[in-house]
XYZ file of N, CA and C in Angstrom:
471
model
N 11.125 14.075 5.179
C 9.728 14.289 5.552
C 9.132 12.963 6.019
N 8.551 12.952 7.198
C 7.913 11.742 7.725
C 6.395 11.881 7.629
N 5.734 10.758 7.447
C 4.276 10.738 7.313
C 3.621 11.165 8.620
N 2.680 12.105 8.519
C 1.968 12.579 9.694
C 0.535 12.943 9.289
N -0.433 12.407 10.027
C -1.846 12.681 9.740
C -2.087 14.196 9.737
N -2.844 14.652 8.741
C -3.183 16.062 8.635
C -2.153 16.889 7.883
N -1.034 16.269 7.535
C 0.023 16.951 6.785
C 0.084 16.403 5.360
N 0.813 17.098 4.513
C 1.021 16.601 3.156
C 1.735 15.250 3.235
N 1.248 14.287 2.467
C 1.868 12.957 2.443
C 3.268 13.071 1.856
N 4.217 12.296 2.382
C 5.561 12.328 1.801
C 5.523 11.979 0.309
N 6.106 12.829 -0.521
C 6.099 12.561 -1.957
C 7.026 11.391 -2.290
N 6.762 10.761 -3.413
C 7.631 9.674 -3.856
C 7.536 9.521 -5.358
N 8.559 8.917 -5.915
C 8.587 8.499 -7.309
C 9.255 7.136 -7.315
N 8.532 6.125 -7.820
C 9.022 4.744 -7.802
C 8.734 4.054 -9.127
N 9.543 3.047 -9.476
C 9.224 2.239 -10.651
C 7.978 1.394 -10.385
N 7.140 1.304 -11.402
C 5.864 0.607 -11.279
C 5.843 -0.685 -12.088
N 4.952 -1.544 -11.698
C 4.751 -2.814 -12.391
C 4.315 -2.623 -13.845
N 3.804 -1.438 -14.186
C 3.379 -1.211 -15.567
C 4.529 -0.721 -16.449
N 5.762 -0.681 -15.888
C 6.920 -0.278 -16.666
C 7.197 1.211 -16.631
N 6.314 1.978 -15.998
C 6.500 3.416 -15.914
C 7.038 3.792 -14.539
N 7.392 5.047 -14.404
C 7.750 5.599 -13.110
C 6.523 6.345 -12.606
N 6.170 6.106 -11.354
C 4.946 6.670 -10.788
C 5.297 7.575 -9.617
N 4.644 8.730 -9.580
C 4.797 9.669 -8.471
C 3.458 9.862 -7.786
N 3.502 10.148 -6.507
C 2.261 10.441 -5.788
C 1.534 11.616 -6.449
N 2.289 12.594 -6.912
C 1.694 13.778 -7.538
C 0.859 13.439 -8.775
N 1.105 12.277 -9.391
C 0.336 11.856 -10.566
C -1.142 11.661 -10.245
N -1.466 11.513 -8.962
C -2.828 11.163 -8.569
C -3.559 12.313 -7.880
N -3.046 13.538 -8.020
C -3.724 14.712 -7.466
C -5.152 14.733 -7.999
N -6.121 14.963 -7.131
C -7.517 14.968 -7.542
C -8.210 13.638 -7.288
N -7.436 12.628 -6.899
C -7.992 11.320 -6.552
C -7.585 10.973 -5.128
N -8.377 10.138 -4.486
C -7.975 9.576 -3.207
C -7.036 8.417 -3.507
N -5.982 8.284 -2.709
C -5.011 7.213 -2.899
C -4.983 6.333 -1.660
N -5.146 5.030 -1.870
C -4.897 4.051 -0.813
C -3.513 3.489 -1.108
N -2.570 3.846 -0.254
C -1.185 3.426 -0.396
C -0.932 2.360 0.652
N -0.740 1.122 0.178
C -0.518 0.062 1.169
C 0.852 -0.554 1.006
N 1.521 -0.725 2.124
C 2.849 -1.316 2.182
C 2.707 -2.749 2.667
N 3.388 -3.652 1.984
C 3.303 -5.071 2.342
C 4.697 -5.680 2.219
N 4.971 -6.748 2.968
C 6.331 -7.278 3.027
C 6.866 -7.913 1.746
N 6.071 -8.797 1.087
C 6.679 -9.580 0.001
C 5.617 -10.166 -0.917
N 5.863 -10.067 -2.217
C 4.983 -10.696 -3.204
C 4.950 -12.205 -2.998
N 3.816 -12.791 -3.348
C 3.625 -14.252 -3.392
C 3.583 -14.941 -2.020
N 3.563 -14.190 -0.940
C 3.446 -14.814 0.377
C 1.966 -14.856 0.762
N 1.575 -15.767 1.654
C 0.142 -15.960 1.930
C -0.612 -14.696 2.357
N -0.117 -13.984 3.357
C -0.824 -12.789 3.827
C -0.872 -11.695 2.783
N 0.228 -11.516 2.082
C 0.302 -10.473 1.067
C -0.590 -10.799 -0.131
N -0.673 -12.069 -0.468
C -1.554 -12.496 -1.557
C -3.008 -12.276 -1.176
N -3.380 -12.650 0.036
C -4.758 -12.444 0.501
C -5.107 -10.965 0.456
N -4.222 -10.121 0.966
C -4.485 -8.690 0.984
C -4.639 -8.135 -0.431
N -3.735 -8.490 -1.326
C -3.801 -8.009 -2.712
C -5.092 -8.469 -3.388
N -5.472 -9.717 -3.156
C -6.700 -10.243 -3.766
C -7.946 -9.593 -3.164
N -7.889 -9.242 -1.893
C -9.016 -8.515 -1.281
C -9.171 -7.142 -1.939
N -8.061 -6.435 -2.163
C -8.136 -5.152 -2.877
C -8.650 -5.380 -4.302
N -8.149 -6.429 -4.962
C -8.589 -6.755 -6.329
C -10.104 -6.947 -6.368
N -10.629 -7.689 -5.404
C -12.044 -8.034 -5.406
C -12.957 -6.832 -5.125
N -12.407 -5.754 -4.578
C -13.209 -4.559 -4.270
C -12.799 -3.354 -5.117
N -12.005 -3.604 -6.163
C -11.475 -2.500 -6.965
C -12.572 -1.632 -7.562
N -13.680 -2.221 -7.987
C -14.756 -1.420 -8.575
C -15.353 -0.467 -7.553
N -15.456 -0.922 -6.298
C -15.987 -0.055 -5.242
C -15.050 1.130 -4.993
N -13.747 0.860 -4.950
C -12.784 1.947 -4.754
C -12.800 2.893 -5.948
N -12.793 2.337 -7.156
C -12.789 3.165 -8.369
C -14.017 4.066 -8.417
N -15.156 3.525 -7.985
C -16.392 4.302 -7.953
C -16.341 5.472 -6.986
N -15.379 5.444 -6.085
C -15.173 6.539 -5.125
C -13.965 7.398 -5.517
N -13.592 7.351 -6.804
C -12.462 8.136 -7.316
C -11.183 7.847 -6.526
N -10.970 6.555 -6.238
C -9.846 6.126 -5.414
C -8.971 5.133 -6.173
N -7.662 5.337 -6.096
C -6.715 4.400 -6.684
C -6.010 3.632 -5.579
N -5.662 2.404 -5.888
C -4.916 1.542 -4.974
C -3.490 1.449 -5.497
N -2.521 1.646 -4.616
C -1.109 1.460 -4.951
C -0.483 0.590 -3.878
N 0.103 -0.529 -4.287
C 0.807 -1.398 -3.354
C 2.300 -1.142 -3.449
N 2.983 -1.180 -2.305
C 4.428 -0.922 -2.266
C 5.117 -2.013 -1.457
N 6.186 -2.569 -2.027
C 7.034 -3.499 -1.285
C 8.463 -3.340 -1.804
N 9.430 -3.932 -1.111
C 10.814 -3.856 -1.585
C 11.117 -4.779 -2.770
N 10.141 -5.582 -3.195
C 10.362 -6.490 -4.322
C 10.624 -5.708 -5.608
N 11.437 -6.276 -6.516
C 11.692 -5.612 -7.797
C 10.479 -5.692 -8.729
N 10.487 -4.837 -9.732
C 9.379 -4.758 -10.691
C 9.076 -6.111 -11.332
N 10.085 -6.883 -11.715
C 9.849 -8.177 -12.367
C 9.023 -9.102 -11.467
N 9.314 -9.108 -10.184
C 8.550 -9.940 -9.255
C 7.114 -9.410 -9.121
N 6.969 -8.086 -9.101
C 5.627 -7.489 -9.068
C 4.810 -7.925 -10.289
N 5.433 -7.925 -11.452
C 4.726 -8.311 -12.682
C 4.224 -9.747 -12.585
N 5.052 -10.646 -12.067
C 4.628 -12.043 -11.898
C 3.469 -12.155 -10.918
N 3.524 -11.396 -9.845
C 2.465 -11.382 -8.828
C 1.151 -10.886 -9.439
N 1.234 -9.813 -10.196
C 0.054 -9.248 -10.858
C -0.532 -10.239 -11.854
N 0.325 -10.850 -12.670
C -0.146 -11.805 -13.673
C -0.795 -13.024 -13.026
N -0.166 -13.544 -11.990
C -0.678 -14.754 -11.349
C -2.049 -14.527 -10.703
N -2.256 -13.352 -10.102
C -3.495 -13.100 -9.357
C -4.400 -12.068 -10.020
N -4.066 -11.668 -11.261
C -4.878 -10.731 -12.033
C -5.191 -9.474 -11.224
N -4.148 -8.873 -10.696
C -4.316 -7.668 -9.879
C -4.502 -6.455 -10.793
N -5.581 -5.689 -10.590
C -5.893 -4.578 -11.487
C -5.360 -3.223 -11.011
N -4.294 -3.227 -10.242
C -3.701 -1.980 -9.758
C -2.189 -2.116 -9.800
N -1.515 -0.989 -9.673
C -0.059 -0.970 -9.786
C 0.613 -1.359 -8.475
N 1.721 -2.049 -8.611
C 2.596 -2.338 -7.481
C 3.899 -1.590 -7.731
N 4.396 -0.926 -6.706
C 5.578 -0.088 -6.830
C 6.768 -0.730 -6.125
N 7.925 -0.621 -6.759
C 9.151 -1.243 -6.240
C 9.953 -0.229 -5.427
N 9.988 -0.440 -4.123
C 10.736 0.413 -3.196
C 11.954 -0.371 -2.709
N 12.833 -0.710 -3.667
C 13.937 -1.629 -3.377
C 14.920 -1.096 -2.341
N 15.086 0.214 -2.272
C 16.002 0.771 -1.267
C 15.252 1.159 0.013
N 13.966 0.839 0.052
C 13.045 1.067 1.172
C 13.026 2.507 1.679
N 13.367 3.464 0.821
C 13.355 4.870 1.222
C 11.933 5.363 1.480
N 11.000 4.991 0.611
C 9.613 5.429 0.806
C 9.036 4.772 2.060
N 9.351 3.505 2.279
C 8.914 2.827 3.505
C 9.447 3.557 4.736
N 10.675 4.025 4.666
C 11.234 4.788 5.785
C 10.505 6.116 5.960
N 10.200 6.797 4.843
C 9.476 8.073 4.923
C 8.104 7.910 5.573
N 7.484 6.756 5.353
C 6.166 6.494 5.926
C 6.258 5.772 7.276
N 7.474 5.518 7.729
C 7.678 4.924 9.048
C 7.284 3.469 9.156
N 7.402 2.725 8.055
C 6.995 1.312 8.067
C 8.171 0.352 7.879
N 9.386 0.867 7.766
C 10.583 0.026 7.680
C 11.036 -0.200 9.113
N 10.813 -1.418 9.619
C 10.954 -1.685 11.052
C 11.808 -2.920 11.314
N 12.323 -2.995 12.533
C 12.988 -4.196 13.006
C 11.910 -5.229 13.305
N 12.046 -6.395 12.706
C 11.051 -7.456 12.882
C 11.736 -8.687 13.458
N 10.923 -9.544 14.043
C 11.443 -10.799 14.584
C 10.614 -11.950 14.033
N 11.308 -13.011 13.667
C 10.635 -14.200 13.143
C 11.427 -15.411 13.603
N 10.805 -16.231 14.395
C 11.467 -17.417 14.950
C 12.826 -17.071 15.577
N 12.828 -15.987 16.357
C 14.038 -15.600 17.079
C 15.060 -14.823 16.270
N 14.845 -14.704 14.958
C 15.781 -13.952 14.120
C 15.266 -12.524 13.959
N 16.179 -11.573 14.023
C 15.826 -10.175 13.816
C 16.281 -9.726 12.427
N 15.461 -8.924 11.797
C 15.794 -8.387 10.479
C 14.958 -7.144 10.239
N 15.354 -6.338 9.280
C 14.594 -5.153 8.901
C 13.622 -5.532 7.783
N 12.406 -5.013 7.878
C 11.409 -5.304 6.856
C 10.210 -4.375 6.970
N 9.257 -4.597 6.093
C 8.046 -3.780 6.039
C 7.068 -4.220 7.124
N 6.556 -3.243 7.869
C 5.438 -3.477 8.775
C 4.180 -3.180 7.958
N 3.348 -4.196 7.767
C 2.157 -4.056 6.924
C 1.334 -2.853 7.394
N 1.155 -1.894 6.496
C 0.487 -0.640 6.855
C -0.250 -0.085 5.641
N -1.300 0.693 5.915
C -2.083 1.312 4.851
C -2.303 2.776 5.188
N -2.211 3.613 4.159
C -2.401 5.047 4.314
C -3.443 5.525 3.304
N -4.299 6.448 3.731
C -5.252 7.085 2.818
C -4.805 8.532 2.656
N -4.632 8.914 1.395
C -4.201 10.259 1.037
C -5.338 10.889 0.247
N -5.809 12.049 0.694
C -6.965 12.650 0.035
C -6.585 13.289 -1.298
N -7.601 13.798 -1.986
C -7.394 14.311 -3.346
C -6.460 15.521 -3.405
N -6.209 16.145 -2.245
C -5.293 17.281 -2.177
C -3.886 16.874 -1.730
N -3.658 15.562 -1.544
C -2.338 15.089 -1.161
C -2.079 15.090 0.341
N -3.136 15.229 1.127
C -3.011 15.243 2.586
C -3.232 13.832 3.129
N -2.352 13.407 4.020
C -2.492 12.108 4.680
C -3.621 12.223 5.700
N -4.699 11.458 5.497
C -5.876 11.607 6.351
C -6.149 10.405 7.250
N -5.554 9.245 6.939
C -5.812 8.054 7.752
C -4.643 7.094 7.598
N -4.338 6.391 8.691
C -3.312 5.348 8.621
C -3.732 4.171 9.481
N -3.342 3.010 9.014
C -3.474 1.777 9.791
C -2.084 1.168 9.813
N -1.574 0.902 10.990
C -0.253 0.291 11.132
C -0.424 -1.092 11.753
N 0.560 -1.953 11.508
C 0.488 -3.332 11.993
C -0.836 -3.971 11.575
N -1.148 -3.828 10.317
C -2.424 -4.282 9.755
C -2.570 -5.797 9.862
N -3.751 -6.216 10.270
C -4.178 -7.612 10.183
C -4.991 -7.697 8.891
N -4.687 -8.666 8.065
C -5.273 -8.731 6.730
C -6.784 -8.922 6.762
N -7.283 -9.786 7.635
C -8.710 -10.102 7.654
C -9.543 -8.833 7.861
N -10.453 -8.574 6.946
C -11.400 -7.459 6.974
C -10.767 -6.080 6.797
N -9.469 -6.009 6.563
C -8.821 -4.697 6.463
C -9.281 -3.904 5.234
N -9.381 -4.542 4.092
C -9.774 -3.830 2.878
C -11.175 -3.251 3.049
N -12.048 -4.014 3.660
C -13.409 -3.526 3.930
C -13.371 -2.304 4.852
N -12.517 -2.339 5.846
C -12.369 -1.215 6.775
C -11.891 0.041 6.035
N -10.937 -0.110 5.137
C -10.438 1.021 4.354
C -11.533 1.574 3.443
N -12.271 0.694 2.801
C -13.360 1.119 1.923
C -14.435 1.866 2.715
N -14.787 1.348 3.860
C -15.794 2.003 4.713
C -15.328 3.386 5.130
N -14.065 3.506 5.489
C -13.528 4.820 5.874
C -13.695 5.819 4.729
N -13.326 5.418 3.523
C -13.414 6.334 2.381
C -14.863 6.711 2.114
N -15.764 5.747 2.159
C -17.197 6.033 1.949
C -17.726 6.985 3.002
N -17.449 6.682 4.263
C -18.055 7.414 5.383
C -17.381 8.763 5.666
N -16.066 8.818 5.554
C -15.348 10.025 5.955
C -15.021 10.967 4.793
N -14.662 10.412 3.664
C -14.231 11.274 2.565
C -15.341 11.590 1.572
N -16.322 10.727 1.498
C -17.389 10.927 0.514
C -18.655 11.524 1.126
N -18.650 11.742 2.429
C -19.872 12.271 3.068
C -19.903 13.769 3.053
Protein backbone atom coordinates (compact mmCIF):
# COMPACT_ATOMS: atom_id res chain seq x y z
CA UNK A 1 0.00 0.00 0.00
CA UNK A 2 1.44 3.38 -1.01
CA UNK A 3 0.53 6.69 0.61
CA UNK A 4 -2.10 8.61 -1.35
CA UNK A 5 -4.04 11.73 -0.34
CA UNK A 6 -7.69 10.96 0.38
CA UNK A 7 -6.99 7.27 1.03
CA UNK A 8 -6.36 5.35 4.22
CA UNK A 9 -2.80 6.02 5.40
CA UNK A 10 -0.48 3.02 5.09
CA UNK A 11 -0.59 1.18 8.41
CA UNK A 12 2.59 0.54 10.35
CA UNK A 13 3.93 -0.92 13.56
CA UNK A 14 7.40 0.21 14.67
CA UNK A 15 9.55 0.17 17.80
CA UNK A 16 9.32 3.46 19.66
CA UNK A 17 11.71 5.51 21.72
CA UNK A 18 9.51 4.84 24.75
CA UNK A 19 10.36 1.12 24.60
CA UNK A 20 6.97 0.09 23.26
CA UNK A 21 5.80 -0.95 19.83
CA UNK A 22 3.60 1.70 18.22
CA UNK A 23 1.01 1.29 15.48
CA UNK A 24 -0.77 3.97 13.52
CA UNK A 25 -4.04 2.36 14.64
CA UNK A 26 -3.16 3.29 18.25
CA UNK A 27 -4.00 6.90 17.41
CA UNK A 28 -7.49 6.45 15.90
CA UNK A 29 -9.56 9.45 16.99
CA UNK A 30 -6.56 11.80 16.94
CA UNK A 31 -4.88 13.71 14.16
CA UNK A 32 -1.37 12.42 13.52
CA UNK A 33 1.54 14.44 12.17
CA UNK A 34 3.91 11.79 10.87
CA UNK A 35 7.24 13.27 9.90
CA UNK A 36 10.12 11.45 8.28
CA UNK A 37 13.63 12.79 8.77
CA UNK A 38 17.06 11.50 7.73
CA UNK A 39 19.10 11.19 10.94
CA UNK A 40 19.11 11.99 14.65
CA UNK A 41 21.54 14.62 15.93
CA UNK A 42 22.11 16.32 12.57
CA UNK A 43 21.58 20.10 12.27
CA UNK A 44 18.42 20.14 10.12
CA UNK A 45 16.83 17.23 11.92
CA UNK A 46 17.57 18.76 15.31
CA UNK A 47 16.06 22.10 14.27
CA UNK A 48 12.94 20.37 12.98
CA UNK A 49 12.51 18.23 16.11
CA UNK A 50 13.01 21.26 18.37
CA UNK A 51 10.48 23.26 16.34
CA UNK A 52 7.91 20.49 16.90
CA UNK A 53 8.93 20.39 20.59
CA UNK A 54 8.41 24.13 20.96
CA UNK A 55 4.86 23.95 19.51
CA UNK A 56 3.79 20.67 21.13
CA UNK A 57 1.18 22.35 23.34
CA UNK A 58 -0.47 23.91 20.29
CA UNK A 59 -0.63 20.54 18.52
CA UNK A 60 -1.86 18.76 21.66
CA UNK A 61 -4.58 21.38 22.05
CA UNK A 62 -5.82 20.35 18.60
CA UNK A 63 -5.99 16.65 19.57
CA UNK A 64 -2.88 16.03 17.46
CA UNK A 65 0.09 13.77 18.12
CA UNK A 66 3.54 14.14 16.59
CA UNK A 67 5.46 11.03 15.52
CA UNK A 68 8.96 11.27 14.06
CA UNK A 69 10.35 8.43 11.93
CA UNK A 70 13.91 7.76 10.80
CA UNK A 71 16.05 4.69 10.09
CA UNK A 72 18.01 5.29 13.32
CA UNK A 73 17.73 2.60 16.03
CA UNK A 74 15.73 3.13 19.22
CA UNK A 75 18.87 3.68 21.36
CA UNK A 76 19.92 6.61 19.16
CA UNK A 77 16.37 8.01 19.31
CA UNK A 78 16.48 7.87 23.12
CA UNK A 79 19.73 9.88 23.18
CA UNK A 80 18.24 12.43 20.77
CA UNK A 81 15.11 12.78 22.92
CA UNK A 82 17.12 13.11 26.13
CA UNK A 83 19.54 15.66 24.71
CA UNK A 84 16.81 17.95 23.29
CA UNK A 85 13.95 17.12 25.71
CA UNK A 86 11.65 16.03 22.90
CA UNK A 87 8.11 15.41 24.22
CA UNK A 88 6.99 13.05 21.46
CA UNK A 89 7.88 9.57 20.25
CA UNK A 90 10.47 8.78 17.62
CA UNK A 91 9.98 5.54 15.71
CA UNK A 92 12.75 3.30 14.39
CA UNK A 93 12.21 2.30 10.75
CA UNK A 94 15.54 0.50 10.44
CA UNK A 95 14.55 -1.55 7.39
CA UNK A 96 12.96 1.61 5.87
CA UNK A 97 9.79 -0.32 4.96
CA UNK A 98 7.47 2.39 6.29
CA UNK A 99 9.52 5.05 4.49
CA UNK A 100 9.03 3.05 1.30
CA UNK A 101 5.27 2.75 1.93
CA UNK A 102 5.09 6.53 2.24
CA UNK A 103 7.33 7.05 -0.79
CA UNK A 104 10.11 8.88 1.06
CA UNK A 105 12.96 6.35 0.68
CA UNK A 106 14.78 7.97 -2.24
CA UNK A 107 18.05 8.07 -4.13
CA UNK A 108 19.94 11.08 -2.80
CA UNK A 109 23.13 12.82 -3.83
CA UNK A 110 25.64 14.50 -1.55
CA UNK A 111 28.93 15.87 -2.82
CA UNK A 112 28.69 13.67 -5.91
CA UNK A 113 27.97 10.47 -3.97
CA UNK A 114 24.68 8.66 -4.47
CA UNK A 115 22.96 6.74 -1.69
CA UNK A 116 19.48 5.75 -0.54
CA UNK A 117 17.97 7.75 2.31
CA UNK A 118 14.97 9.57 3.71
CA UNK A 119 13.56 12.54 1.81
CA UNK A 120 12.39 14.87 4.59
CA UNK A 121 8.59 14.72 4.43
CA UNK A 122 5.55 15.28 6.63
CA UNK A 123 2.11 13.71 6.46
CA UNK A 124 -1.12 14.64 8.25
CA UNK A 125 -3.46 11.75 8.97
CA UNK A 126 -6.93 12.63 10.20
CA UNK A 127 -8.74 11.09 13.16
CA UNK A 128 -10.26 8.43 10.86
CA UNK A 129 -6.86 7.31 9.53
CA UNK A 130 -7.16 9.09 6.17
CA UNK A 131 -4.08 10.77 4.70
CA UNK A 132 -5.21 14.37 4.19
CA UNK A 133 -2.02 16.38 3.58
CA UNK A 134 1.60 15.81 2.62
CA UNK A 135 4.69 17.93 2.30
CA UNK A 136 7.61 16.39 0.44
CA UNK A 137 11.17 17.68 0.16
CA UNK A 138 10.48 19.74 3.27
CA UNK A 139 12.55 22.82 4.04
CA UNK A 140 12.85 23.03 7.82
CA UNK A 141 12.41 26.80 8.20
CA UNK A 142 8.77 27.61 9.05
CA UNK A 143 7.59 24.08 8.24
CA UNK A 144 6.21 23.25 11.70
CA UNK A 145 4.22 26.48 11.67
CA UNK A 146 2.84 25.58 8.24
CA UNK A 147 1.72 22.15 9.51
CA UNK A 148 0.11 23.69 12.59
CA UNK A 149 -1.73 26.27 10.48
CA UNK A 150 -3.03 23.55 8.18
CA UNK A 151 -4.45 21.58 11.11
CA UNK A 152 -6.05 24.69 12.64
CA UNK A 153 -7.52 25.97 9.38
CA UNK A 154 -8.46 22.77 7.55
CA UNK A 155 -9.15 20.13 10.16
CA UNK A 156 -10.48 22.19 13.04
CA UNK A 157 -12.74 24.52 11.07
